[in-house]
Tab-separated table of C-alpha atoms in Angstrom:
chain	number	residue	atom	x	y	z
A	138	MET	CA	8.351	28.183	31.496
A	139	LEU	CA	9.100	28.761	27.835
A	140	ALA	CA	9.792	25.041	27.330
A	141	VAL	CA	6.471	24.133	28.950
A	142	HIS	CA	4.736	26.593	26.680
A	143	ALA	CA	6.561	25.023	23.646
A	144	TRP	CA	5.303	21.574	24.488
A	145	ARG	CA	1.770	22.739	25.011
A	146	GLN	CA	1.878	24.804	21.822
A	147	PHE	CA	2.247	21.505	19.885
A	148	LEU	CA	-1.239	20.700	21.171
A	149	ASN	CA	-2.640	23.741	19.471
A	150	MET	CA	-0.479	23.850	16.369
A	151	ASN	CA	-3.560	22.859	14.409
A	152	GLN	CA	-6.491	24.586	16.038
A	153	ALA	CA	-8.997	22.735	13.909
A	154	HIS	CA	-7.858	19.391	15.165
A	155	ARG	CA	-6.632	20.248	18.693
A	156	MET	CA	-3.709	17.817	18.736
A	157	SER	CA	-0.553	18.047	20.763
A	158	LEU	CA	2.515	16.283	21.864
A	159	PHE	CA	1.168	16.657	25.396
A	160	HIS	CA	-2.482	16.616	26.128
A	161	ALA	CA	-3.853	18.561	29.063
A	162	ARG	CA	-5.271	16.111	31.528
A	163	THR	CA	-8.925	17.090	31.387
A	164	ASN	CA	-10.185	13.517	31.888
A	165	ALA	CA	-9.382	13.023	35.561
A	166	TRP	CA	-10.639	9.663	36.862
A	167	PRO	CA	-13.765	10.354	38.925
A	168	ALA	CA	-13.773	9.315	42.549
A	169	ARG	CA	-16.941	7.386	42.036
A	170	LEU	CA	-18.523	6.030	38.914
A	171	SER	CA	-22.090	5.013	38.432
A	172	ARG	CA	-22.740	1.397	37.639
A	173	ALA	CA	-23.816	2.375	34.122
A	174	ALA	CA	-20.603	4.383	33.619
A	175	ARG	CA	-18.481	1.493	34.840
A	176	THR	CA	-20.285	-0.895	32.516
A	177	ALA	CA	-19.878	1.468	29.605
A	178	MET	CA	-16.146	1.745	30.381
A	179	ALA	CA	-15.727	-2.029	30.505
A	180	VAL	CA	-17.539	-2.426	27.184
A	181	SER	CA	-15.361	0.302	25.721
A	182	ALA	CA	-12.223	-1.339	26.975
A	183	VAL	CA	-13.151	-4.629	25.364
A	184	ALA	CA	-13.915	-2.871	22.109
A	185	VAL	CA	-10.605	-1.067	22.230
A	186	LEU	CA	-8.612	-4.218	22.886
A	187	ALA	CA	-10.570	-6.753	20.935
A	188	ALA	CA	-8.305	-6.522	17.961
A	189	CYS	CA	-5.459	-7.851	20.140
A	190	SER	CA	-7.145	-11.289	20.409
A	191	SER	CA	-7.620	-11.923	16.715
A	192	PRO	CA	-5.225	-14.131	14.692
A	193	VAL	CA	-1.981	-12.498	13.517
A	194	GLN	CA	-2.223	-11.990	9.795
A	195	LEU	CA	0.854	-11.050	7.798
A	196	MET	CA	1.288	-7.301	8.264
A	197	PRO	CA	0.850	-4.945	5.245
A	198	THR	CA	4.014	-4.862	3.249
A	199	PRO	CA	6.232	-1.924	4.348
A	200	LEU	CA	6.219	0.884	1.793
A	201	LYS	CA	9.909	0.574	1.097
A	202	PHE	CA	9.311	-2.908	-0.362
A	203	THR	CA	6.358	-2.010	-2.619
A	204	THR	CA	8.205	0.618	-4.651
A	205	GLY	CA	9.598	-1.991	-7.030
A	206	VAL	CA	13.060	-0.497	-6.569
A	207	VAL	CA	14.452	-3.110	-4.229
A	208	ASP	CA	13.801	-6.816	-3.618
A	209	PRO	CA	14.033	-7.404	0.141
A	210	PHE	CA	14.744	-11.058	-0.443
A	211	GLU	CA	17.543	-10.708	-2.939
A	212	TYR	CA	20.329	-12.088	-0.777
A	213	LYS	CA	21.218	-15.681	-1.197
A	214	GLU	CA	20.192	-16.538	2.412
A	215	ALA	CA	16.611	-15.601	1.539
A	216	ARG	CA	16.520	-17.288	-1.846
A	217	GLY	CA	14.868	-20.622	-1.888
A	218	GLY	CA	13.386	-19.573	1.458
A	219	SER	CA	10.678	-21.221	3.466
A	220	THR	CA	7.291	-20.175	4.743
A	221	SER	CA	8.492	-21.284	8.123
A	222	ILE	CA	10.484	-18.760	10.228
A	223	PRO	CA	12.934	-19.693	13.009
A	224	LEU	CA	12.944	-17.155	15.778
A	225	LEU	CA	15.159	-16.674	18.823
A	226	TYR	CA	13.348	-16.076	22.084
A	227	ALA	CA	13.869	-15.499	25.787
A	228	THR	CA	11.228	-15.554	28.496
A	229	ASN	CA	10.770	-15.227	32.221
A	230	ARG	CA	7.499	-17.206	32.140
A	231	ALA	CA	7.302	-20.075	34.628
A	232	VAL	CA	6.704	-23.533	33.187
A	233	PHE	CA	4.195	-26.153	34.258
A	234	LEU	CA	6.497	-28.992	33.325
A	235	GLU	CA	10.231	-28.883	32.566
A	236	SER	CA	10.889	-30.341	29.050
A	237	ARG	CA	12.564	-29.540	25.806
A	238	GLN	CA	9.214	-28.231	24.580
A	239	PRO	CA	7.758	-26.748	27.761
A	240	PHE	CA	4.291	-25.298	28.312
A	241	TYR	CA	4.789	-21.701	29.385
A	242	SER	CA	2.450	-20.259	31.997
A	243	ILE	CA	1.258	-16.686	32.558
A	244	PHE	CA	3.201	-16.460	35.814
A	245	PRO	CA	6.608	-14.725	36.107
A	246	SER	CA	9.608	-16.555	37.465
A	247	ASP	CA	13.176	-15.754	38.347
A	248	THR	CA	14.511	-18.214	35.730
A	249	LEU	CA	15.452	-16.825	32.341
A	250	ARG	CA	14.743	-19.333	29.586
A	251	MET	CA	16.058	-19.112	26.035
A	252	GLY	CA	15.436	-21.085	22.900
A	253	VAL	CA	14.292	-21.150	19.287
A	254	ALA	CA	10.685	-20.939	18.146
A	255	ARG	CA	9.326	-21.744	14.717
A	256	VAL	CA	6.496	-19.729	13.236
A	257	GLN	CA	4.549	-20.833	10.084
A	258	ILE	CA	3.180	-18.349	7.600
A	259	GLY	CA	0.037	-19.724	6.029
A	260	ASP	CA	-1.720	-23.091	6.335
A	261	GLY	CA	0.893	-25.142	4.538
A	262	THR	CA	-0.532	-24.589	1.023
A	263	LEU	CA	1.410	-21.350	0.518
A	264	ASP	CA	4.822	-21.785	-1.130
A	265	TRP	CA	7.824	-19.450	-0.941
A	266	GLU	CA	7.314	-17.731	-4.258
A	267	GLN	CA	3.710	-16.944	-3.391
A	268	LEU	CA	4.832	-15.614	-0.066
A	269	ARG	CA	7.552	-13.579	-1.712
A	270	LEU	CA	5.003	-11.975	-4.045
A	271	LEU	CA	2.713	-11.148	-1.172
A	272	SER	CA	5.613	-9.710	0.718
A	273	THR	CA	6.436	-7.206	-2.016
A	274	SER	CA	2.824	-6.281	-2.896
A	275	ALA	CA	0.837	-3.356	-1.550
A	276	SER	CA	-2.382	-5.429	-1.722
A	277	GLN	CA	-3.818	-6.477	1.623
A	278	ARG	CA	-6.062	-9.158	0.211
A	279	GLY	CA	-5.297	-12.709	1.080
A	280	ARG	CA	-2.793	-12.057	3.860
A	281	PRO	CA	-1.956	-15.405	5.450
A	282	VAL	CA	-2.165	-16.166	9.161
A	283	LEU	CA	0.996	-16.701	11.239
A	284	SER	CA	0.943	-19.542	13.723
A	285	LEU	CA	3.394	-20.860	16.296
A	286	GLU	CA	4.523	-24.383	15.265
A	287	ARG	CA	6.892	-25.284	18.124
A	288	MET	CA	9.300	-23.987	20.721
A	289	ASP	CA	12.543	-25.629	21.648
A	290	GLU	CA	13.962	-24.426	24.976
A	291	LEU	CA	17.725	-24.683	24.937
A	292	VAL	CA	18.776	-23.105	28.207
A	293	ALA	CA	17.318	-22.218	31.584
A	294	LEU	CA	19.267	-19.925	33.870
A	295	THR	CA	18.220	-19.528	37.527
A	296	PRO	CA	19.351	-16.420	39.414
A	297	GLN	CA	22.310	-18.431	40.714
A	298	SER	CA	23.258	-19.723	37.296
A	299	ASP	CA	26.422	-18.260	35.670
A	300	ALA	CA	25.946	-17.979	31.877
A	301	GLU	CA	29.725	-17.804	31.458
A	302	THR	CA	30.138	-21.372	32.804
A	303	SER	CA	26.923	-22.867	31.444
A	304	PRO	CA	27.589	-25.092	28.395
A	305	GLU	CA	23.939	-24.719	27.304
A	306	ALA	CA	24.089	-20.902	27.563
A	307	GLN	CA	27.368	-20.679	25.669
A	308	ALA	CA	25.937	-22.980	22.954
A	309	TYR	CA	22.975	-20.632	22.640
A	310	PHE	CA	25.149	-17.558	22.397
A	311	ALA	CA	27.247	-19.372	19.709
A	312	LEU	CA	23.957	-19.981	17.845
A	313	ILE	CA	23.265	-16.229	17.924
A	314	ASN	CA	26.817	-15.430	16.783
A	315	ASP	CA	26.393	-17.823	13.817
A	316	ALA	CA	23.225	-16.010	12.840
A	317	LEU	CA	24.982	-12.619	13.114
A	318	ALA	CA	27.871	-13.855	11.003
A	319	ALA	CA	25.475	-15.002	8.280
A	320	SER	CA	23.501	-11.753	8.307
A	321	GLN	CA	23.893	-8.622	6.206
A	322	HIS	CA	23.320	-6.684	9.464
A	323	ARG	CA	25.486	-7.382	12.457
A	324	ASP	CA	22.959	-6.041	14.981
A	325	LEU	CA	20.715	-7.948	17.333
A	326	ILE	CA	17.153	-6.615	17.694
A	327	ILE	CA	15.183	-7.393	20.810
A	328	TYR	CA	11.368	-7.201	20.398
A	329	VAL	CA	9.294	-6.623	23.553
A	330	HIS	CA	5.628	-7.189	22.911
A	331	GLY	CA	2.694	-5.421	24.550
A	332	PHE	CA	-0.372	-6.114	26.678
A	333	ASN	CA	-2.693	-9.075	26.023
A	334	ASN	CA	-0.029	-11.116	24.238
A	335	ALA	CA	-0.054	-14.882	24.599
A	336	VAL	CA	3.198	-16.605	23.569
A	337	TRP	CA	1.916	-17.321	20.032
A	338	ARG	CA	1.117	-13.656	19.435
A	339	GLY	CA	4.402	-12.343	20.632
A	340	THR	CA	6.376	-14.794	18.525
A	341	ALA	CA	4.204	-14.075	15.458
A	342	GLN	CA	4.748	-10.281	15.729
A	343	ALA	CA	8.470	-10.723	16.100
A	344	ALA	CA	8.652	-13.264	13.274
A	345	GLN	CA	6.909	-11.063	10.724
A	346	PHE	CA	9.257	-8.210	11.617
A	347	HIS	CA	12.171	-10.521	10.973
A	348	HIS	CA	10.557	-11.586	7.730
A	349	PHE	CA	10.290	-8.026	6.441
A	350	THR	CA	13.934	-7.337	7.117
A	351	GLY	CA	14.413	-9.672	4.181
A	352	ARG	CA	15.130	-12.318	6.828
A	353	GLN	CA	18.457	-10.646	7.297
A	354	ALA	CA	18.256	-9.022	10.731
A	355	VAL	CA	18.697	-11.238	13.795
A	356	VAL	CA	15.613	-10.797	15.958
A	357	LEU	CA	15.009	-12.138	19.477
A	358	ALA	CA	11.602	-11.921	21.077
A	359	PHE	CA	11.429	-11.219	24.839
A	360	LEU	CA	8.267	-13.038	25.783
A	361	TRP	CA	7.302	-11.641	29.180
A	362	PRO	CA	4.329	-13.337	30.878
A	363	SER	CA	1.383	-11.311	29.716
A	364	ALA	CA	-1.870	-13.037	30.729
A	365	GLY	CA	-3.153	-12.851	27.135
A	366	SER	CA	-6.531	-11.690	28.250
A	367	LEU	CA	-8.533	-8.641	27.420
A	368	LEU	CA	-9.596	-8.212	31.045
A	369	ALA	CA	-6.190	-8.753	32.649
A	370	TYR	CA	-4.686	-5.318	32.098
A	371	ALA	CA	-4.006	-4.746	35.794
A	372	THR	CA	-2.323	-8.071	36.077
A	373	ASP	CA	-0.168	-7.334	33.034
A	374	VAL	CA	0.860	-3.997	34.581
A	375	ARG	CA	2.250	-5.813	37.664
A	376	THR	CA	3.774	-8.615	35.599
A	377	ALA	CA	5.537	-6.094	33.307
A	378	ARG	CA	7.189	-4.455	36.273
A	379	ALA	CA	8.222	-7.857	37.611
A	380	SER	CA	9.861	-8.649	34.256
A	381	VAL	CA	12.283	-5.737	34.342
A	382	PRO	CA	15.144	-7.634	36.025
A	383	ALA	CA	14.911	-10.497	33.538
A	384	PHE	CA	15.042	-8.096	30.645
A	385	ALA	CA	18.045	-6.225	32.046
A	386	ARG	CA	19.780	-9.541	32.731
A	387	LEU	CA	19.114	-10.677	29.146
A	388	ILE	CA	20.566	-7.468	27.624
A	389	GLU	CA	23.640	-7.647	29.844
A	390	MET	CA	24.258	-11.323	28.912
A	391	LEU	CA	23.833	-10.629	25.232
A	392	SER	CA	26.261	-7.725	25.285
A	393	ARG	CA	28.804	-9.812	27.120
A	394	ASN	CA	28.495	-13.024	25.169
A	395	THR	CA	27.600	-12.157	21.586
A	396	ASN	CA	29.340	-10.455	18.686
A	397	ALA	CA	26.484	-8.051	17.972
A	398	GLU	CA	27.749	-4.666	16.864
A	399	HIS	CA	24.709	-3.066	18.486
A	400	ILE	CA	21.835	-4.330	20.600
A	401	ASN	CA	18.662	-2.645	19.454
A	402	VAL	CA	15.230	-2.640	21.167
A	403	LEU	CA	11.750	-2.418	19.655
A	404	ALA	CA	9.280	-2.061	22.514
A	405	PHE	CA	5.502	-1.961	21.810
A	406	SER	CA	2.773	-0.687	24.147
A	407	ALA	CA	3.143	-2.169	27.633
A	408	GLY	CA	6.477	-3.636	26.596
A	409	ALA	CA	7.777	-0.058	26.975
A	410	ARG	CA	7.410	-0.390	30.738
A	411	ILE	CA	9.926	-3.207	30.674
A	412	ALA	CA	12.342	-1.702	28.171
A	413	SER	CA	12.271	1.809	29.680
A	414	GLU	CA	12.950	0.761	33.262
A	415	GLY	CA	15.269	-2.056	32.167
A	416	LEU	CA	17.478	0.343	30.154
A	417	ALA	CA	17.565	2.735	33.115
A	418	THR	CA	18.657	-0.130	35.320
A	419	LEU	CA	21.455	-1.039	32.872
A	420	ALA	CA	22.600	2.612	32.859
A	421	GLN	CA	24.021	2.267	36.384
A	422	PRO	CA	27.777	1.724	35.972
A	423	LYS	CA	29.807	-0.814	37.848
A	424	GLU	CA	32.244	0.441	40.529
A	425	GLY	CA	34.971	2.396	38.836
A	426	GLU	CA	33.397	2.119	35.361
A	427	THR	CA	33.379	5.279	33.308
A	428	ARG	CA	30.385	6.364	31.200
A	429	GLU	CA	32.352	5.726	28.043
A	430	ALA	CA	33.242	2.222	29.197
A	431	LEU	CA	29.586	1.462	30.082
A	432	ARG	CA	28.484	2.602	26.679
A	433	ALA	CA	31.089	0.439	24.967
A	434	ARG	CA	30.127	-2.527	27.117
A	435	LEU	CA	26.369	-2.373	26.493
A	436	ARG	CA	26.595	-1.346	22.788
A	437	LEU	CA	23.008	-0.067	22.792
A	438	GLY	CA	21.977	1.141	19.320
A	439	GLN	CA	18.558	2.026	18.046
A	440	ILE	CA	15.760	2.109	20.620
A	441	TYR	CA	12.151	2.464	19.336
A	442	PHE	CA	9.149	2.868	21.553
A	443	ALA	CA	5.945	2.277	19.546
A	444	ALA	CA	2.826	3.618	21.314
A	445	PRO	CA	4.539	3.303	24.667
A	446	ASP	CA	2.179	2.471	27.549
A	447	GLU	CA	4.296	3.854	30.351
A	448	ASP	CA	3.699	6.773	32.684
A	449	THR	CA	4.982	9.909	31.009
A	450	TYR	CA	6.794	10.968	34.198
A	451	ARG	CA	8.521	7.598	34.622
A	452	PHE	CA	9.402	7.394	30.940
A	453	VAL	CA	11.201	10.751	30.989
A	454	THR	CA	12.869	9.945	34.334
A	455	ASP	CA	14.246	6.693	32.776
A	456	LEU	CA	15.215	8.352	29.503
A	457	ARG	CA	17.502	10.820	31.253
A	458	GLN	CA	19.479	7.929	32.760
A	459	TYR	CA	20.232	5.960	29.553
A	460	ILE	CA	19.852	8.211	26.449
A	461	ASP	CA	23.563	8.999	26.339
A	462	LEU	CA	24.381	5.272	26.137
A	463	THR	CA	22.374	4.772	22.918
A	464	GLU	CA	22.711	5.792	19.290
A	465	ARG	CA	19.128	7.016	18.982
A	466	VAL	CA	15.827	6.833	20.881
A	467	SER	CA	12.535	7.237	18.966
A	468	LEU	CA	9.023	7.482	20.237
A	469	GLY	CA	6.192	6.838	17.778
A	470	ALA	CA	2.884	8.390	19.006
A	471	ASN	CA	-0.611	8.604	17.659
A	472	LEU	CA	-2.050	11.338	19.905
A	473	ASP	CA	-5.595	9.923	19.369
A	474	ASP	CA	-4.532	6.418	20.400
A	475	ARG	CA	-7.686	4.905	21.960
A	476	ALA	CA	-5.963	2.085	23.798
A	477	LEU	CA	-3.682	4.565	25.503
A	478	ARG	CA	-6.614	6.730	26.398
A	479	PHE	CA	-8.065	3.807	28.277
A	480	ALA	CA	-4.682	3.007	29.839
A	481	ALA	CA	-4.307	6.584	31.051
A	482	ARG	CA	-7.692	6.407	32.806
A	483	HIS	CA	-6.885	3.087	34.346
A	484	GLN	CA	-3.454	4.261	35.589
A	485	ARG	CA	-4.552	7.816	36.407
A	486	ALA	CA	-1.604	9.201	34.515
A	487	SER	CA	-0.875	10.101	30.921
A	488	ARG	CA	1.045	7.561	28.788
A	489	ALA	CA	4.347	8.321	27.095
A	490	GLY	CA	2.617	7.476	23.780
A	491	ARG	CA	-0.133	10.023	24.455
A	492	PRO	CA	1.577	12.359	26.903
A	493	SER	CA	0.600	15.369	28.980
A	494	ALA	CA	2.949	18.116	30.092
A	495	ASP	CA	0.960	18.383	33.266
A	496	ASP	CA	2.530	15.150	34.457
A	497	LEU	CA	6.105	16.485	34.055
A	498	THR	CA	8.157	18.872	36.125
A	499	GLU	CA	9.459	22.002	34.367
A	500	GLU	CA	12.969	20.526	34.560
A	501	GLN	CA	11.761	17.381	32.763
A	502	VAL	CA	10.091	19.424	30.043
A	503	ASP	CA	13.299	21.355	29.581
A	504	PHE	CA	15.251	18.108	29.245
A	505	VAL	CA	12.929	16.643	26.594
A	506	ASN	CA	12.964	19.861	24.672
A	507	ALA	CA	16.771	19.788	24.641
A	508	ALA	CA	16.931	16.043	23.955
A	509	SER	CA	14.778	16.482	20.868
A	510	GLN	CA	17.421	18.820	19.402
A	511	ARG	CA	20.714	17.579	20.702
A	512	LEU	CA	20.510	14.087	22.107
A	513	ASN	CA	19.085	12.079	19.217
A	514	PHE	CA	15.671	11.792	20.863
A	515	ASP	CA	13.033	11.736	18.088
A	516	MET	CA	9.404	12.348	18.754
A	517	ILE	CA	7.575	10.923	15.726
A	518	TRP	CA	4.026	12.180	15.309
A	519	VAL	CA	2.018	9.408	13.683
A	520	ASP	CA	-0.832	11.576	12.442
A	521	PRO	CA	-3.724	9.514	10.931
A	522	ARG	CA	-4.862	12.539	8.913
A	523	ASN	CA	-1.689	12.481	6.852
A	524	ILE	CA	-1.043	8.697	6.627
A	525	PRO	CA	-3.060	6.492	4.248
A	526	ASP	CA	-4.922	3.495	5.677
A	527	LEU	CA	-4.325	4.449	9.292
A	528	GLY	CA	-7.255	4.484	11.652
A	529	ARG	CA	-7.752	7.635	13.663
A	530	ARG	CA	-7.340	5.897	17.012
A	531	ALA	CA	-4.856	3.263	15.923
A	532	HIS	CA	-2.560	1.701	18.531
A	533	SER	CA	-0.715	-1.034	16.636
A	534	PHE	CA	0.454	1.292	13.892
A	535	TRP	CA	4.065	0.146	13.938
A	536	PHE	CA	3.143	-3.070	12.113
A	537	SER	CA	-0.422	-2.426	10.888
A	538	ASN	CA	0.493	0.552	8.606
A	539	ALA	CA	2.823	0.371	5.623
A	540	TRP	CA	4.206	3.866	6.041
A	541	VAL	CA	5.008	3.559	9.739
A	542	SER	CA	6.468	0.034	9.506
A	543	SER	CA	8.651	1.227	6.598
A	544	ASP	CA	10.122	3.976	8.777
A	545	VAL	CA	10.662	1.554	11.720
A	546	LEU	CA	12.554	-0.858	9.395
A	547	MET	CA	14.660	1.929	7.935
A	548	GLN	CA	15.695	3.107	11.397
A	549	PHE	CA	16.782	-0.368	12.451
A	550	LEU	CA	18.372	-1.413	9.186
A	551	TRP	CA	19.943	1.925	8.138
A	552	HIS	CA	20.676	3.602	11.484
A	553	LYS	CA	19.657	6.905	9.857
A	554	ALA	CA	18.182	10.015	11.371
A	555	PRO	CA	14.485	10.841	10.559
A	556	ALA	CA	15.345	13.310	7.861
A	557	GLU	CA	17.393	10.678	6.093
A	558	ARG	CA	14.422	8.352	6.275
A	559	GLY	CA	12.032	10.770	4.519
A	560	LEU	CA	10.381	12.269	7.548
A	561	GLN	CA	9.638	15.990	7.787
A	562	GLU	CA	11.038	18.162	10.526
A	563	GLY	CA	8.872	20.499	12.517
A	564	PHE	CA	9.457	22.994	15.323
A	565	THR	CA	7.339	24.811	17.859
A	566	ALA	CA	7.804	28.586	18.208
A	567	GLN	CA	10.226	27.912	21.084
A	568	GLY	CA	12.268	25.355	19.125
A	569	MET	CA	11.008	21.967	20.198
A	570	ARG	CA	11.591	19.533	17.349
A	571	PHE	CA	9.286	16.761	16.165
A	572	TRP	CA	8.887	14.598	13.031
A	573	THR	CA	5.920	13.879	10.743
A	574	PHE	CA	5.144	11.840	7.675
A	575	PRO	CA	4.873	14.339	4.766
A	576	PRO	CA	2.264	14.074	1.990
A	577	ASP	CA	5.015	13.083	-0.522
A	578	TYR	CA	6.416	10.385	1.772
A	579	GLU	CA	5.885	7.680	-0.785
A	580	GLN	CA	7.964	9.572	-3.356
A	581	ARG	CA	10.609	10.324	-0.784
A	582	VAL	CA	10.971	6.625	0.073
A	583	SER	CA	11.203	5.683	-3.608
A	584	ASP	CA	13.960	8.280	-4.071
A	585	LEU	CA	15.800	7.001	-0.998
A	586	MET	CA	15.606	3.387	-2.232
A	587	ARG	CA	17.040	4.440	-5.639
A	588	MET	CA	19.890	6.286	-3.941
A	589	ARG	CA	20.845	3.079	-2.119
């Protein structure tokens, strides 16, 4: 019971604000709602998610690139760069018409399709030097819009297809290996987008992440078939579950056919459903395979769940199965996340990004408590009170806030623990560990950049 008390104590560590790692579930979904209440809920849901349908503007420059200490685009591959970004992608969306440039539907299929997308930053009047200045400036004025220019599908693998014998698949993996060889970082990062993401939005989010790695990291967007509609949350929940096999198949193929030193995963919001269950699926060894051999085969590195919209119980159940196969698993959580509040009511269960200990067994709580100290599981408290320019109920903080995006980048590019990225350690009375952004975080980041 001490572990349960430790987790709940985090809720009350600041009595004035009443925040915790795990919220008590006081907002049970009522059996019957009045028409007025249902209408109010619908209006609230639209307000919560409306930001998801706006154009994707270039995210605020991560703090680590506004210190003036380092130029993220100093390497020769980025010099003389373009405002157009090529991006690897994979999708299990069905197509309306088979072609080199297909039109992807909102329906899932059993065929895994892979190709290269091209995302444009700005309207064509922005040149590289202007973009470079914007990308190292803290100013948020005049941020250009990102738009999807084209998608070239290079391979389509049905469930019966063998990637090992497919010339198209092997050519695509060779393309990835060429990108890895040219990169300063030998890792492959898989981005899994969230709810209400049309193809253009998912590619834009992944492209700007790639851009702010100094265009050095190799990023692949997994574009699962979200309906791209504010009112299709229930549909996206089902589609996300249906996309788990495709995601697991993708990771397995990439680990088998590419030279990536590590395969990293950045999963946002509802994308956590796919990544969490997919990683648990991959954690099942083949007959006669040892745990060490499985870890070496998959080469899973940094796993980051940003505002994960997955049942807390299911998330922890999955985590126990795969955490030992990874280098590090992080969970970024704003405990006032309004989108996850809505999701919890809709799903009648707390979300991993806004969790409740009431949804866990005592054994699960003991596991997470131990994992936070000994298994490289980092709970990162994204507290809007301590982070500049972060809305109290923010959901998309991993890319919309300069402090948080800076930490995400440092984890993926540096493979460092939170303390080595400038975060501040905290403990409950019973010893549960968590991490926060300290008031002097900006100075800490400047010092870290100088040390490198």
